[in-house]
PDB file of C-alpha atoms and ligand atoms in Angstrom:
ATOM      1  CA  MET A   1     -19.604  32.070  -0.735  1.00  0.00           C
ATOM      2  CA  VAL A   2     -19.027  28.602   0.625  1.00  0.00           C
ATOM      3  CA  PHE A   3     -17.805  28.265   4.164  1.00  0.00           C
ATOM      4  CA  GLY A   4     -16.723  25.011   5.748  1.00  0.00           C
ATOM      5  CA  LEU A   5     -15.373  23.275   2.649  1.00  0.00           C
ATOM      6  CA  PHE A   6     -11.810  24.056   3.635  1.00  0.00           C
ATOM      7  CA  LYS A   7     -12.320  23.942   7.369  1.00  0.00           C
ATOM      8  CA  LYS A   8      -9.036  24.149   9.224  1.00  0.00           C
ATOM      9  CA  LYS A   9      -8.226  20.922  11.010  1.00  0.00           C
ATOM     10  CA  GLU A  10      -7.960  21.200  14.761  1.00  0.00           C
ATOM     11  CA  PRO A  11      -6.137  19.010  17.290  1.00  0.00           C
ATOM     12  CA  VAL A  12      -8.323  16.296  18.788  1.00  0.00           C
ATOM     13  CA  LYS A  13      -8.461  15.077  22.376  1.00  0.00           C
ATOM     14  CA  VAL A  14      -7.382  11.545  23.236  1.00  0.00           C
ATOM     15  CA  THR A  15      -8.548   9.909  26.480  1.00  0.00           C
ATOM     16  CA  VAL A  16      -6.880   6.699  27.643  1.00  0.00           C
ATOM     17  CA  LYS A  17      -9.354   4.301  29.221  1.00  0.00           C
ATOM     18  CA  GLY A  18      -8.143   2.878  32.488  1.00  0.00           C
ATOM     19  CA  THR A  19      -5.568   5.527  33.383  1.00  0.00           C
ATOM     20  CA  GLY A  20      -7.820   8.463  32.460  1.00  0.00           C
ATOM     21  CA  GLU A  21      -4.821  10.241  30.938  1.00  0.00           C
ATOM     22  CA  THR A  22      -5.613  12.750  28.206  1.00  0.00           C
ATOM     23  CA  PHE A  23      -3.506  14.389  25.522  1.00  0.00           C
ATOM     24  CA  MET A  24      -3.960  16.244  22.265  1.00  0.00           C
ATOM     25  CA  CYS A  25      -3.199  14.820  18.836  1.00  0.00           C
ATOM     26  CA  ASN A  26      -2.456  17.299  16.039  1.00  0.00           C
ATOM     27  CA  PRO A  27      -4.105  17.016  12.604  1.00  0.00           C
ATOM     28  CA  ASP A  28      -2.544  14.148  10.622  1.00  0.00           C
ATOM     29  CA  GLU A  29      -0.296  13.220  13.572  1.00  0.00           C
ATOM     30  CA  MET A  30      -0.050   9.524  14.366  1.00  0.00           C
ATOM     31  CA  LEU A  31      -1.697   8.515  17.638  1.00  0.00           C
ATOM     32  CA  MET A  32       1.415   6.919  19.146  1.00  0.00           C
ATOM     33  CA  LYS A  33       3.612   9.904  18.275  1.00  0.00           C
ATOM     34  CA  ALA A  34       1.191  12.229  20.075  1.00  0.00           C
ATOM     35  CA  ALA A  35       1.117   9.869  23.072  1.00  0.00           C
ATOM     36  CA  LEU A  36       4.909   9.801  23.302  1.00  0.00           C
ATOM     37  CA  ARG A  37       5.044  13.608  23.031  1.00  0.00           C
ATOM     38  CA  ALA A  38       2.674  13.675  26.025  1.00  0.00           C
ATOM     39  CA  LYS A  39       5.032  11.299  27.905  1.00  0.00           C
ATOM     40  CA  ILE A  40       2.499   8.442  27.870  1.00  0.00           C
ATOM     41  CA  ASP A  41       4.222   5.065  28.370  1.00  0.00           C
ATOM     42  CA  TRP A  42       2.723   3.565  25.190  1.00  0.00           C
ATOM     43  CA  PRO A  43       3.755  -0.008  24.239  1.00  0.00           C
ATOM     44  CA  LEU A  44       5.949   0.090  21.149  1.00  0.00           C
ATOM     45  CA  SER A  45       8.861  -1.408  19.316  1.00  0.00           C
ATOM     46  CA  CYS A  46       9.474  -0.654  15.636  1.00  0.00           C
ATOM     47  CA  LYS A  47       7.543   2.659  15.328  1.00  0.00           C
ATOM     48  CA  VAL A  48       7.150   2.041  11.582  1.00  0.00           C
ATOM     49  CA  GLY A  49       4.090  -0.208  11.352  1.00  0.00           C
ATOM     50  CA  SER A  50       5.760  -3.594  11.094  1.00  0.00           C
ATOM     51  CA  CYS A  51       5.624  -5.215  14.556  1.00  0.00           C
ATOM     52  CA  GLY A  52       2.122  -4.640  15.967  1.00  0.00           C
ATOM     53  CA  SER A  53       3.396  -3.783  19.474  1.00  0.00           C
ATOM     54  CA  CYS A  54       1.528  -0.487  19.577  1.00  0.00           C
ATOM     55  CA  ARG A  55      -1.923  -1.982  18.942  1.00  0.00           C
ATOM     56  CA  ALA A  56      -4.784  -0.183  20.649  1.00  0.00           C
ATOM     57  CA  THR A  57      -8.550  -0.348  20.520  1.00  0.00           C
ATOM     58  CA  ILE A  58     -10.544   2.749  19.687  1.00  0.00           C
ATOM     59  CA  LEU A  59     -13.620   2.706  21.921  1.00  0.00           C
ATOM     60  CA  GLU A  60     -15.099   6.028  20.801  1.00  0.00           C
ATOM     61  CA  GLY A  61     -14.337   8.333  17.910  1.00  0.00           C
ATOM     62  CA  GLU A  62     -12.940   7.905  14.431  1.00  0.00           C
ATOM     63  CA  GLY A  63      -9.737   8.014  12.437  1.00  0.00           C
ATOM     64  CA  HIS A  64      -7.830   6.124   9.775  1.00  0.00           C
ATOM     65  CA  HIS A  65      -4.618   4.424   8.754  1.00  0.00           C
ATOM     66  CA  PRO A  66      -3.310   6.646   5.947  1.00  0.00           C
ATOM     67  CA  SER A  67      -3.158   4.348   2.944  1.00  0.00           C
ATOM     68  CA  GLY A  68       0.047   2.643   1.995  1.00  0.00           C
ATOM     69  CA  ILE A  69       1.926   3.249   5.221  1.00  0.00           C
ATOM     70  CA  CYS A  70       1.582  -0.156   6.828  1.00  0.00           C
ATOM     71  CA  ASP A  71       0.082  -3.528   6.042  1.00  0.00           C
ATOM     72  CA  VAL A  72      -2.723  -3.517   8.613  1.00  0.00           C
ATOM     73  CA  PRO A  73      -4.210  -6.909   7.596  1.00  0.00           C
ATOM     74  CA  SER A  74      -0.877  -8.622   8.299  1.00  0.00           C
ATOM     75  CA  LEU A  75      -0.775  -7.192  11.838  1.00  0.00           C
ATOM     76  CA  LEU A  76      -4.424  -7.359  12.865  1.00  0.00           C
ATOM     77  CA  LYS A  77      -6.958 -10.144  12.562  1.00  0.00           C
ATOM     78  CA  LYS A  78     -10.241  -9.358  10.826  1.00  0.00           C
ATOM     79  CA  GLU A  79     -12.114  -9.589  14.140  1.00  0.00           C
ATOM     80  CA  GLU A  80      -9.649  -7.173  15.766  1.00  0.00           C
ATOM     81  CA  ILE A  81     -10.122  -4.614  12.997  1.00  0.00           C
ATOM     82  CA  GLU A  82     -13.897  -4.988  13.324  1.00  0.00           C
ATOM     83  CA  SER A  83     -13.654  -4.430  17.086  1.00  0.00           C
ATOM     84  CA  GLY A  84     -11.841  -1.117  16.568  1.00  0.00           C
ATOM     85  CA  MET A  85      -8.217  -2.194  16.945  1.00  0.00           C
ATOM     86  CA  VAL A  86      -5.629  -0.034  15.181  1.00  0.00           C
ATOM     87  CA  ILE A  87      -1.866   0.175  14.698  1.00  0.00           C
ATOM     88  CA  ALA A  88      -1.273   3.316  16.757  1.00  0.00           C
ATOM     89  CA  CYS A  89       2.065   4.307  15.223  1.00  0.00           C
ATOM     90  CA  GLN A  90       0.354   4.405  11.810  1.00  0.00           C
ATOM     91  CA  TRP A  91      -3.147   5.614  12.704  1.00  0.00           C
ATOM     92  CA  THR A  92      -4.400   9.148  13.068  1.00  0.00           C
ATOM     93  CA  PRO A  93      -7.633  10.217  14.775  1.00  0.00           C
ATOM     94  CA  THR A  94     -10.005  12.596  13.014  1.00  0.00           C
ATOM     95  CA  THR A  95     -12.300  13.165  16.018  1.00  0.00           C
ATOM     96  CA  ASP A  96     -11.875  13.145  19.792  1.00  0.00           C
ATOM     97  CA  ILE A  97     -11.313   9.547  20.814  1.00  0.00           C
ATOM     98  CA  THR A  98     -11.250   7.202  23.790  1.00  0.00           C
ATOM     99  CA  VAL A  99      -8.645   4.478  23.431  1.00  0.00           C
ATOM    100  CA  ASP A 100      -7.937   1.250  25.302  1.00  0.00           C
ATOM    101  CA  VAL A 101      -4.247   0.326  25.433  1.00  0.00           C
ATOM    102  CA  GLU A 102      -2.103  -1.460  27.984  1.00  0.00           C
ATOM    103  CA  ILE A 103      -0.026   1.477  29.167  1.00  0.00           C
ATOM    104  CA  GLY A 104       3.384   0.480  30.458  1.00  0.00           C
ATOM    105  CA  LYS A 105       3.190  -3.101  29.132  1.00  0.00           C
ATOM    106  CA  GLU A 106       5.534  -4.523  26.541  1.00  0.00           C
ATOM    107  CA  GLY A 107       3.662  -5.015  23.287  1.00  0.00           C
ATOM    108  CA  ASP A 108       3.013  -8.284  21.480  1.00  0.00           C
ATOM    109  CA  LYS A 109       5.453  -8.119  18.570  1.00  0.00           C
ATOM    110  CA  ARG A 110       3.494 -10.031  15.917  1.00  0.00           C
ATOM    111  CA  GLY A 111       5.444  -8.892  12.885  1.00  0.00           C
ATOM    112  CA  MET A 112       8.835  -9.614  14.475  1.00  0.00           C
ATOM    113  CA  ILE A 113       8.385 -13.385  14.693  1.00  0.00           C
TER     114      ILE A 113
HETATM  115  S1  FES B 201       5.454   0.120  17.082  1.00  0.00           S
HETATM  116 FE1  FES B 201       5.655  -1.515  15.641  1.00  0.00          FE
HETATM  117  S2  FES B 201       3.771  -1.468  14.531  1.00  0.00           S
HETATM  118 FE2  FES B 201       3.681   0.280  15.822  1.00  0.00          FE
END
């Protein structure tokens, strides 16, 4: 018998640096959606991966942008991607994470220019 191959995914814990707020993100749930469900005042605009307003930097932990959902290279510079920046409305964590985001600030709408 093989155990662990089909391990059930569990919600992961998200900690916001600065405010210290925490919330849970369900398996395959986008980070920003989980934040909004937890009533976090996350910067946003389009919610569909085209403006870049929801950018955040992952300080600890891992996750991914599910392929094909948004054009990450058009919204983030190479150096930003390398420093852990993600498009939060199109990114899902796979482990507990600590994230740096400017809570309550209006986002920089790069894709809307
Ligand atoms: S809110 Fe526009 S890219 Fe996320």
